[in-house]
mmCIF file of C-alpha atoms in Angstrom:
data_model
loop_
_atom_site.group_PDB
_atom_site.id
_atom_site.type_symbol
_atom_site.label_atom_id
_atom_site.label_comp_id
_atom_site.label_asym_id
_atom_site.label_seq_id
_atom_site.Cartn_x
_atom_site.Cartn_y
_atom_site.Cartn_z
ATOM 1 C CA TYR A 131 0.000 0.000 0.000
ATOM 2 C CA ILE A 132 2.776 2.433 0.942
ATOM 3 C CA ASP A 133 4.672 1.889 -2.324
ATOM 4 C CA THR A 134 1.472 2.291 -4.354
ATOM 5 C CA TYR A 135 0.481 5.433 -2.453
ATOM 6 C CA ILE A 136 3.893 7.073 -2.974
ATOM 7 C CA LYS A 137 3.996 6.184 -6.694
ATOM 8 C CA ARG A 138 0.483 7.578 -7.152
ATOM 9 C CA THR A 139 1.210 10.732 -5.156
ATOM 10 C CA ILE A 140 4.466 11.821 -6.853
ATOM 11 C CA PRO A 141 2.843 12.743 -10.228
ATOM 12 C CA LEU A 142 0.016 14.552 -8.381
ATOM 13 C CA TYR A 143 2.550 16.500 -6.311
ATOM 14 C CA LEU A 144 4.684 17.492 -9.302
ATOM 15 C CA THR A 145 1.598 18.497 -11.322
ATOM 16 C CA TRP A 146 0.297 20.814 -8.596
ATOM 17 C CA SER A 147 3.786 22.214 -8.059
ATOM 18 C CA LEU A 148 3.755 23.265 -11.731
ATOM 19 C CA ILE A 149 0.224 24.669 -11.417
ATOM 20 C CA TYR A 150 1.366 26.911 -8.557
ATOM 21 C CA LEU A 151 4.479 28.223 -10.335
ATOM 22 C CA PRO A 152 2.638 31.289 -11.805
ATOM 23 C CA VAL A 153 1.316 32.127 -8.318
ATOM 24 C CA ILE A 154 4.861 31.885 -6.907
ATOM 25 C CA LEU A 155 6.259 34.137 -9.644
ATOM 26 C CA MET A 156 3.509 36.736 -9.132
ATOM 27 C CA THR A 157 4.109 36.653 -5.367
ATOM 28 C CA ALA A 158 7.863 37.065 -5.914
ATOM 29 C CA ILE A 159 7.236 40.099 -8.167
ATOM 30 C CA GLN A 160 5.199 41.716 -5.388
ATOM 31 C CA TYR A 161 8.113 41.315 -2.963
ATOM 32 C CA LEU A 162 10.829 42.559 -5.357
ATOM 33 C CA PRO A 163 11.060 46.026 -3.708
ATOM 34 C CA THR A 164 11.488 44.373 -0.274
ATOM 35 C CA ILE A 165 14.126 41.982 -1.645
ATOM 36 C CA ASN A 166 15.938 44.897 -3.308
ATOM 37 C CA GLU A 167 15.974 46.884 -0.037
ATOM 38 C CA TYR A 168 17.421 43.876 1.792
ATOM 39 C CA LEU A 169 20.119 43.393 -0.883
ATOM 40 C CA VAL A 170 21.093 47.060 -0.636
ATOM 41 C CA LYS A 171 21.458 46.703 3.147
ATOM 42 C CA ILE A 172 23.799 43.727 2.817
ATOM 43 C CA ASN A 173 25.572 45.353 -0.155
ATOM 44 C CA VAL A 174 24.780 42.637 -2.742
ATOM 45 C CA PRO A 175 24.088 43.824 -6.330
ATOM 46 C CA ILE A 176 20.722 42.712 -7.746
ATOM 47 C CA LEU A 177 22.386 41.248 -10.850
ATOM 48 C CA LEU A 178 24.671 39.083 -8.709
ATOM 49 C CA PHE A 179 21.648 37.885 -6.715
ATOM 50 C CA ILE A 180 19.755 36.952 -9.916
ATOM 51 C CA LEU A 181 22.839 35.136 -11.249
ATOM 52 C CA LEU A 182 23.185 33.152 -8.013
ATOM 53 C CA VAL A 183 19.497 32.207 -8.096
ATOM 54 C CA ILE A 184 19.812 30.969 -11.714
ATOM 55 C CA VAL A 185 22.972 28.947 -10.947
ATOM 56 C CA LEU A 186 21.569 27.443 -7.746
ATOM 57 C CA LEU A 187 18.034 26.968 -9.087
ATOM 58 C CA PRO A 188 18.252 23.164 -9.675
ATOM 59 C CA ILE A 189 19.583 22.585 -6.131
ATOM 60 C CA LEU A 190 17.029 24.968 -4.613
ATOM 61 C CA LEU A 191 14.225 23.246 -6.526
ATOM 62 C CA ILE A 192 15.228 19.773 -5.288
ATOM 63 C CA ILE A 193 15.520 20.988 -1.668
ATOM 64 C CA THR A 194 12.174 22.803 -1.922
ATOM 65 C CA LEU A 195 10.375 19.800 -3.434
ATOM 66 C CA CYS A 196 11.712 17.455 -0.748
ATOM 67 C CA TYR A 197 11.355 19.813 2.216
ATOM 68 C CA SER A 198 8.744 22.557 2.152
ATOM 69 C CA GLY A 199 7.007 22.317 -1.239
ATOM 70 C CA VAL A 200 7.129 25.044 -3.897
ATOM 71 C CA TYR A 201 4.090 26.747 -2.320
ATOM 72 C CA TYR A 202 3.368 26.958 1.395
ATOM 73 C CA HIS A 203 0.601 24.309 1.574
ATOM 74 C CA LEU A 204 2.367 21.744 -0.621
ATOM 75 C CA TRP A 205 4.729 20.772 2.229
ATOM 76 C CA TYR A 206 2.110 18.118 3.026
ATOM 77 C CA PHE A 207 3.054 15.903 0.059
ATOM 78 C CA PRO A 208 6.768 15.349 0.821
ATOM 79 C CA ALA A 209 5.900 15.152 4.541
ATOM 80 C CA VAL A 210 3.441 12.285 4.019
ATOM 81 C CA MET A 211 5.543 10.425 1.456
ATOM 82 C CA LEU A 212 8.769 10.609 3.498
ATOM 83 C CA SER A 213 6.911 9.694 6.699
ATOM 84 C CA LEU A 214 5.414 6.630 5.025
ATOM 85 C CA PHE A 215 8.833 5.649 3.675
ATOM 86 C CA VAL A 216 10.410 5.918 7.154
ATOM 87 C CA LEU A 217 7.480 3.980 8.660
ATOM 88 C CA LYS A 218 7.876 1.183 6.116
ATOM 89 C CA LYS A 219 11.648 0.849 6.679
ATOM 90 C CA TRP A 220 11.291 1.041 10.465
ATOM 91 C CA LYS A 221 8.650 -1.710 10.580
ATOM 92 C CA GLU A 222 11.020 -4.098 8.785
ATOM 93 C CA LYS A 223 13.467 -4.083 11.726
ATOM 94 C CA TYR A 224 11.960 -2.500 14.835
ATOM 95 C CA LYS A 225 8.764 -2.271 16.871
ATOM 96 C CA LEU A 226 6.331 0.449 15.870
ATOM 97 C CA ASN A 227 5.852 1.639 19.470
ATOM 98 C CA TYR A 228 9.469 2.857 19.558
ATOM 99 C CA LEU A 229 8.933 4.960 16.444
ATOM 100 C CA PHE A 230 5.714 6.309 17.952
ATOM 101 C CA ILE A 231 7.599 7.535 21.048
ATOM 102 C CA ILE A 232 10.489 8.963 18.996
ATOM 103 C CA SER A 233 8.120 10.745 16.606
ATOM 104 C CA PHE A 234 6.255 12.270 19.572
ATOM 105 C CA PHE A 235 9.471 13.804 20.931
ATOM 106 C CA LEU A 236 10.283 15.054 17.428
ATOM 107 C CA LEU A 237 6.820 16.648 17.365
ATOM 108 C CA LEU A 238 7.604 18.335 20.694
ATOM 109 C CA PHE A 239 10.681 19.880 19.100
ATOM 110 C CA GLY A 240 8.545 20.931 16.139
ATOM 111 C CA ALA A 241 6.135 22.620 18.543
ATOM 112 C CA THR A 242 8.901 24.945 19.780
ATOM 113 C CA GLU A 243 7.993 27.319 16.936
ATOM 114 C CA THR A 244 4.521 27.724 18.459
ATOM 115 C CA TYR A 245 5.613 27.743 22.122
ATOM 116 C CA TYR A 246 8.755 29.835 21.505
ATOM 117 C CA GLY A 247 7.557 32.668 23.781
ATOM 118 C CA VAL A 248 7.128 30.386 26.810
ATOM 119 C CA LEU A 249 10.390 28.449 26.460
ATOM 120 C CA PRO A 250 13.312 28.938 28.885
ATOM 121 C CA LEU A 251 16.111 31.115 27.495
ATOM 122 C CA SER A 252 18.588 28.209 27.276
ATOM 123 C CA ILE A 253 16.208 26.161 25.080
ATOM 124 C CA LYS A 254 15.429 29.234 22.950
ATOM 125 C CA GLU A 255 19.127 29.680 22.218
ATOM 126 C CA LEU A 256 19.434 26.025 21.155
ATOM 127 C CA VAL A 257 16.399 25.954 18.847
ATOM 128 C CA THR A 258 17.351 29.304 17.282
ATOM 129 C CA TYR A 259 20.318 27.602 15.592
ATOM 130 C CA TYR A 260 17.877 25.295 13.806
ATOM 131 C CA TYR A 261 15.437 28.050 12.784
ATOM 132 C CA ASN A 262 18.237 30.255 11.414
ATOM 133 C CA ILE A 263 18.986 27.532 8.849
ATOM 134 C CA PHE A 264 15.712 25.656 8.234
ATOM 135 C CA PHE A 265 13.133 28.401 9.060
ATOM 136 C CA THR A 266 10.306 25.991 9.969
ATOM 137 C CA THR A 267 9.536 22.627 11.567
ATOM 138 C CA ARG A 268 6.562 22.084 9.272
ATOM 139 C CA ASN A 269 8.082 19.034 7.590
ATOM 140 C CA PHE A 270 7.977 15.241 7.700
ATOM 141 C CA LEU A 271 10.400 14.808 10.592
ATOM 142 C CA PHE A 272 8.972 17.252 13.141
ATOM 143 C CA PHE A 273 5.311 17.231 12.113
ATOM 144 C CA GLY A 274 4.208 14.610 9.599
ATOM 145 C CA LEU A 275 5.903 11.511 11.040
ATOM 146 C CA PHE A 276 3.990 11.476 14.340
ATOM 147 C CA TYR A 277 0.566 11.776 12.706
ATOM 148 C CA VAL A 278 1.363 9.140 10.074
ATOM 149 C CA VAL A 279 2.524 6.689 12.756
ATOM 150 C CA LEU A 280 -0.561 7.531 14.862
ATOM 151 C CA GLY A 281 -2.794 6.865 11.841
ATOM 152 C CA TYR A 282 -1.045 3.570 11.153
ATOM 153 C CA LYS A 283 -1.484 2.470 14.776
ATOM 154 C CA MET A 284 -5.181 3.364 14.578
ATOM 155 C CA GLY A 285 -5.530 1.426 11.320
ATOM 156 C CA SER A 286 -3.851 -1.663 12.798
ATOM 157 C CA LYS A 287 -6.479 -1.929 15.549
ATOM 158 C CA GLU A 288 -9.567 -4.059 14.990
ATOM 159 C CA LYS A 289 -11.716 -1.359 16.567
ATOM 160 C CA THR A 290 -10.607 2.265 16.878
ATOM 161 C CA TYR A 291 -13.980 3.410 18.186
ATOM 162 C CA THR A 292 -14.024 4.513 21.807
ATOM 163 C CA LYS A 293 -17.044 5.096 24.000
ATOM 164 C CA ASN A 294 -18.425 8.634 23.884
ATOM 165 C CA CYS A 295 -15.959 9.691 21.164
ATOM 166 C CA PHE A 296 -18.185 12.631 20.112
ATOM 167 C CA VAL A 297 -18.180 13.996 23.680
ATOM 168 C CA LYS A 298 -14.401 13.565 23.844
ATOM 169 C CA LEU A 299 -14.093 15.372 20.516
ATOM 170 C CA ILE A 300 -16.037 18.374 21.875
ATOM 171 C CA ILE A 301 -13.907 18.438 25.049
ATOM 172 C CA SER A 302 -10.726 18.236 22.934
ATOM 173 C CA CYS A 303 -11.922 21.177 20.807
ATOM 174 C CA PHE A 304 -12.432 23.259 23.962
ATOM 175 C CA PHE A 305 -8.868 22.437 25.056
ATOM 176 C CA LEU A 306 -7.608 23.439 21.594
ATOM 177 C CA ALA A 307 -9.440 26.768 21.762
ATOM 178 C CA PHE A 308 -8.157 27.361 25.307
ATOM 179 C CA GLU A 309 -4.566 26.590 24.251
ATOM 180 C CA ALA A 310 -4.812 28.963 21.273
ATOM 181 C CA ILE A 311 -6.178 31.764 23.500
ATOM 182 C CA ILE A 312 -3.407 31.282 26.078
ATOM 183 C CA LEU A 313 -0.669 31.369 23.407
ATOM 184 C CA HIS A 314 -2.187 34.307 21.522
ATOM 185 C CA ASP A 315 -0.281 37.007 23.421
ATOM 186 C CA PHE A 316 3.057 35.148 23.518
ATOM 187 C CA HIS A 317 5.757 35.535 20.888
ATOM 188 C CA ARG A 318 5.541 32.745 18.293
ATOM 189 C CA LEU A 319 7.822 31.961 15.349
ATOM 190 C CA ASP A 320 4.800 30.317 13.723
ATOM 191 C CA SER A 321 1.587 28.601 14.810
ATOM 192 C CA ASN A 322 1.603 25.308 12.938
ATOM 193 C CA ILE A 323 1.775 22.822 15.802
ATOM 194 C CA LEU A 324 -0.572 22.843 18.784
ATOM 195 C CA LEU A 325 -0.425 19.827 21.098
ATOM 196 C CA SER A 326 -4.194 19.871 21.641
ATOM 197 C CA CYS A 327 -4.511 18.975 17.962
ATOM 198 C CA ILE A 328 -3.457 15.415 18.836
ATOM 199 C CA PRO A 329 -6.674 14.437 20.712
ATOM 200 C CA VAL A 330 -8.772 16.602 18.354
ATOM 201 C CA THR A 331 -7.361 14.782 15.326
ATOM 202 C CA TYR A 332 -7.760 11.378 16.970
ATOM 203 C CA TYR A 333 -11.381 11.817 18.068
ATOM 204 C CA LEU A 334 -12.372 13.697 14.913
ATOM 205 C CA PHE A 335 -11.093 10.830 12.783
ATOM 206 C CA ILE A 336 -12.776 8.030 14.708
ATOM 207 C CA SER A 337 -15.991 10.054 14.947
ATOM 208 C CA THR A 338 -16.003 10.570 11.189
ATOM 209 C CA ILE A 339 -15.584 6.833 10.578
ATOM 210 C CA TYR A 340 -18.895 6.167 12.309
ATOM 211 C CA ILE A 341 -20.909 8.848 10.519
ATOM 212 C CA THR A 342 -22.266 6.402 7.969
ATOM 213 C CA ASN A 343 -25.556 8.077 7.052
ATOM 214 C CA LEU A 344 -23.929 10.893 5.038
ATOM 215 C CA LYS A 345 -23.522 10.093 1.339
ATOM 216 C CA ILE A 346 -21.260 13.038 0.462
ATOM 217 C CA LYS A 347 -17.835 11.929 -0.771
ATOM 218 C CA TRP A 348 -15.850 14.040 1.686
ATOM 219 C CA ASN A 349 -12.488 12.692 0.542
ATOM 220 C CA GLN A 350 -12.897 14.208 -2.936
ATOM 221 C CA TYR A 351 -13.962 17.587 -1.570
ATOM 222 C CA SER A 352 -11.198 17.676 1.054
ATOM 223 C CA LYS A 353 -8.593 16.902 -1.609
ATOM 224 C CA TYR A 354 -9.607 19.784 -3.892
ATOM 225 C CA TYR A 355 -10.338 22.165 -1.002
ATOM 226 C CA TYR A 356 -6.777 21.592 0.115
ATOM 227 C CA LEU A 357 -5.242 21.956 -3.338
ATOM 228 C CA PHE A 358 -7.263 24.972 -4.516
ATOM 229 C CA HIS A 359 -7.733 27.196 -1.459
ATOM 230 C CA PRO A 360 -4.309 28.982 -1.426
ATOM 231 C CA MET A 361 -4.759 29.892 -5.085
ATOM 232 C CA ILE A 362 -8.239 31.269 -4.355
ATOM 233 C CA ILE A 363 -6.882 33.253 -1.379
ATOM 234 C CA PHE A 364 -4.211 34.764 -3.635
ATOM 235 C CA ILE A 365 -6.679 35.620 -6.443
ATOM 236 C CA VAL A 366 -9.244 37.131 -4.040
ATOM 237 C CA SER A 367 -6.597 39.310 -2.359
ATOM 238 C CA LEU A 368 -5.389 40.384 -5.817
ATOM 239 C CA ILE A 369 -8.848 41.322 -7.165
ATOM 240 C CA PHE A 370 -10.387 42.698 -3.955
ATOM 241 C CA LYS A 371 -7.567 44.779 -2.480
ATOM 242 C CA GLY A 372 -9.242 45.738 0.803
ATOM 243 C CA VAL A 373 -10.977 42.424 1.507
ATOM 244 C CA ASN A 374 -8.454 41.451 4.208
ATOM 245 C CA GLN A 375 -9.916 44.190 6.390
ATOM 246 C CA PHE A 376 -13.192 42.197 6.493
ATOM 247 C CA PRO A 377 -12.177 38.680 7.674
ATOM 248 C CA ILE A 378 -15.682 37.123 7.647
ATOM 249 C CA LEU A 379 -16.379 38.392 4.121
ATOM 250 C CA ASN A 380 -12.940 37.270 2.977
ATOM 251 C CA ILE A 381 -13.403 33.748 4.387
ATOM 252 C CA SER A 382 -16.914 33.496 2.918
ATOM 253 C CA ILE A 383 -15.744 34.446 -0.594
ATOM 254 C CA VAL A 384 -12.762 32.083 -0.419
ATOM 255 C CA LEU A 385 -14.918 29.173 0.832
ATOM 256 C CA MET A 386 -17.590 29.729 -1.800
ATOM 257 C CA LEU A 387 -15.141 29.951 -4.712
ATOM 258 C CA THR A 388 -13.096 27.005 -3.418
ATOM 259 C CA HIS A 389 -16.235 24.869 -3.155
ATOM 260 C CA ILE A 390 -17.451 25.837 -6.659
ATOM 261 C CA LEU A 391 -14.057 25.109 -8.210
ATOM 262 C CA SER A 392 -13.792 21.786 -6.330
ATOM 263 C CA LEU A 393 -17.276 20.800 -7.473
ATOM 264 C CA VAL A 394 -16.429 21.632 -11.096
ATOM 265 C CA MET A 395 -13.252 19.538 -10.856
ATOM 266 C CA ILE A 396 -15.096 16.560 -9.343
ATOM 267 C CA LYS A 397 -17.818 16.688 -12.036
ATOM 268 C CA TYR A 398 -15.157 16.948 -14.756
ATOM 269 C CA ASN A 399 -13.308 13.891 -13.415
ATOM 270 C CA GLN A 400 -16.568 11.924 -13.202
ATOM 271 C CA LYS A 401 -17.428 12.706 -16.840
ATOM 272 C CA LYS A 402 -13.910 11.797 -17.937
ATOM 273 C CA TYR A 403 -14.158 8.487 -16.051
ATOM 274 C CA VAL A 404 -17.552 7.676 -17.632
ATOM 275 C CA SER A 405 -16.308 8.520 -21.139
ATOM 276 C CA LYS A 406 -13.312 6.207 -20.668
ATOM 277 C CA LYS A 407 -15.624 3.338 -19.686
#
C-alpha cells in the first residue's frame, strides 16, 4: 500500500507544483522592492543575486520539493511520502511503538515554533540555531511523522472506536481553543503545531468513521479544497484589495469559490471516467 500510495502521489505532487508556479512568480514580483531593499542593506548587487538564483536553481528546486514544497501548503506531500517511507523501513526491523515515542518527541521539538515565547532562554538559544537555517519545523520529521505513525497504529487496531468519542471530541476542541487563547499574546515563530490537535485529530477521525448516514464523498472535496484554497486566497486578495480588512467576508468568498471550483473539478473527473468506460 505504501509503495502504491507514494507512486500515485508523486505525479500529483509534481503536477500541482507546476500549477502553482505562476502564483509563486507573481508573489515574488510583489516582494521585489522588499528583496531589493534587503540586498542594498547587505551590499549585494541585484544582478549578482539573480545570477546566483539561476545557478543554484536546480539545487534549490530539489531541496524545496523534498522539504517545504514550492508553495506553502504543498509541504504536506513530501511530509506524508517521506513519513510513510520511514514507517515502512522502520517496521522491517523494529517495533512500531518505539517509532511512535520517537516521533512524539520530534513533534515536541517541532512545537517549539509555536511555544517559543514560553520556552526557557537556554532552550530558545538552542532551537534558534535550527530556525536560522531551516526556518520551519513544518516538515515530515517534526510534524508529519507522528501523525502518520498515529494513523497507522489506529488502522492496525480491529476497533478504533471509543465510548463517547463525540463527547471527547467536543472536550478536545475546547482544550484546543483554550490553548490557542493562552498562546495568543506570547511571541511565536509560527503557529503550525498545537499539542491539543493530537486528541482533536484522533477523536475527529474516529468520529467521522462512524458517521455512515452521510452520502457526500468528503475525501474528494477535502482533496480539492486543500489543493485549490491557497490559489483562491491569492486571487481574491489580488482582485479585492481591501478584503483582508473584512475577515468574515474574505473567508466566505474564499470558501464559496473554493467549493465551486472543487465541485467543477469533481464533475469533470466523473465525466472523464464515464467517457473512458
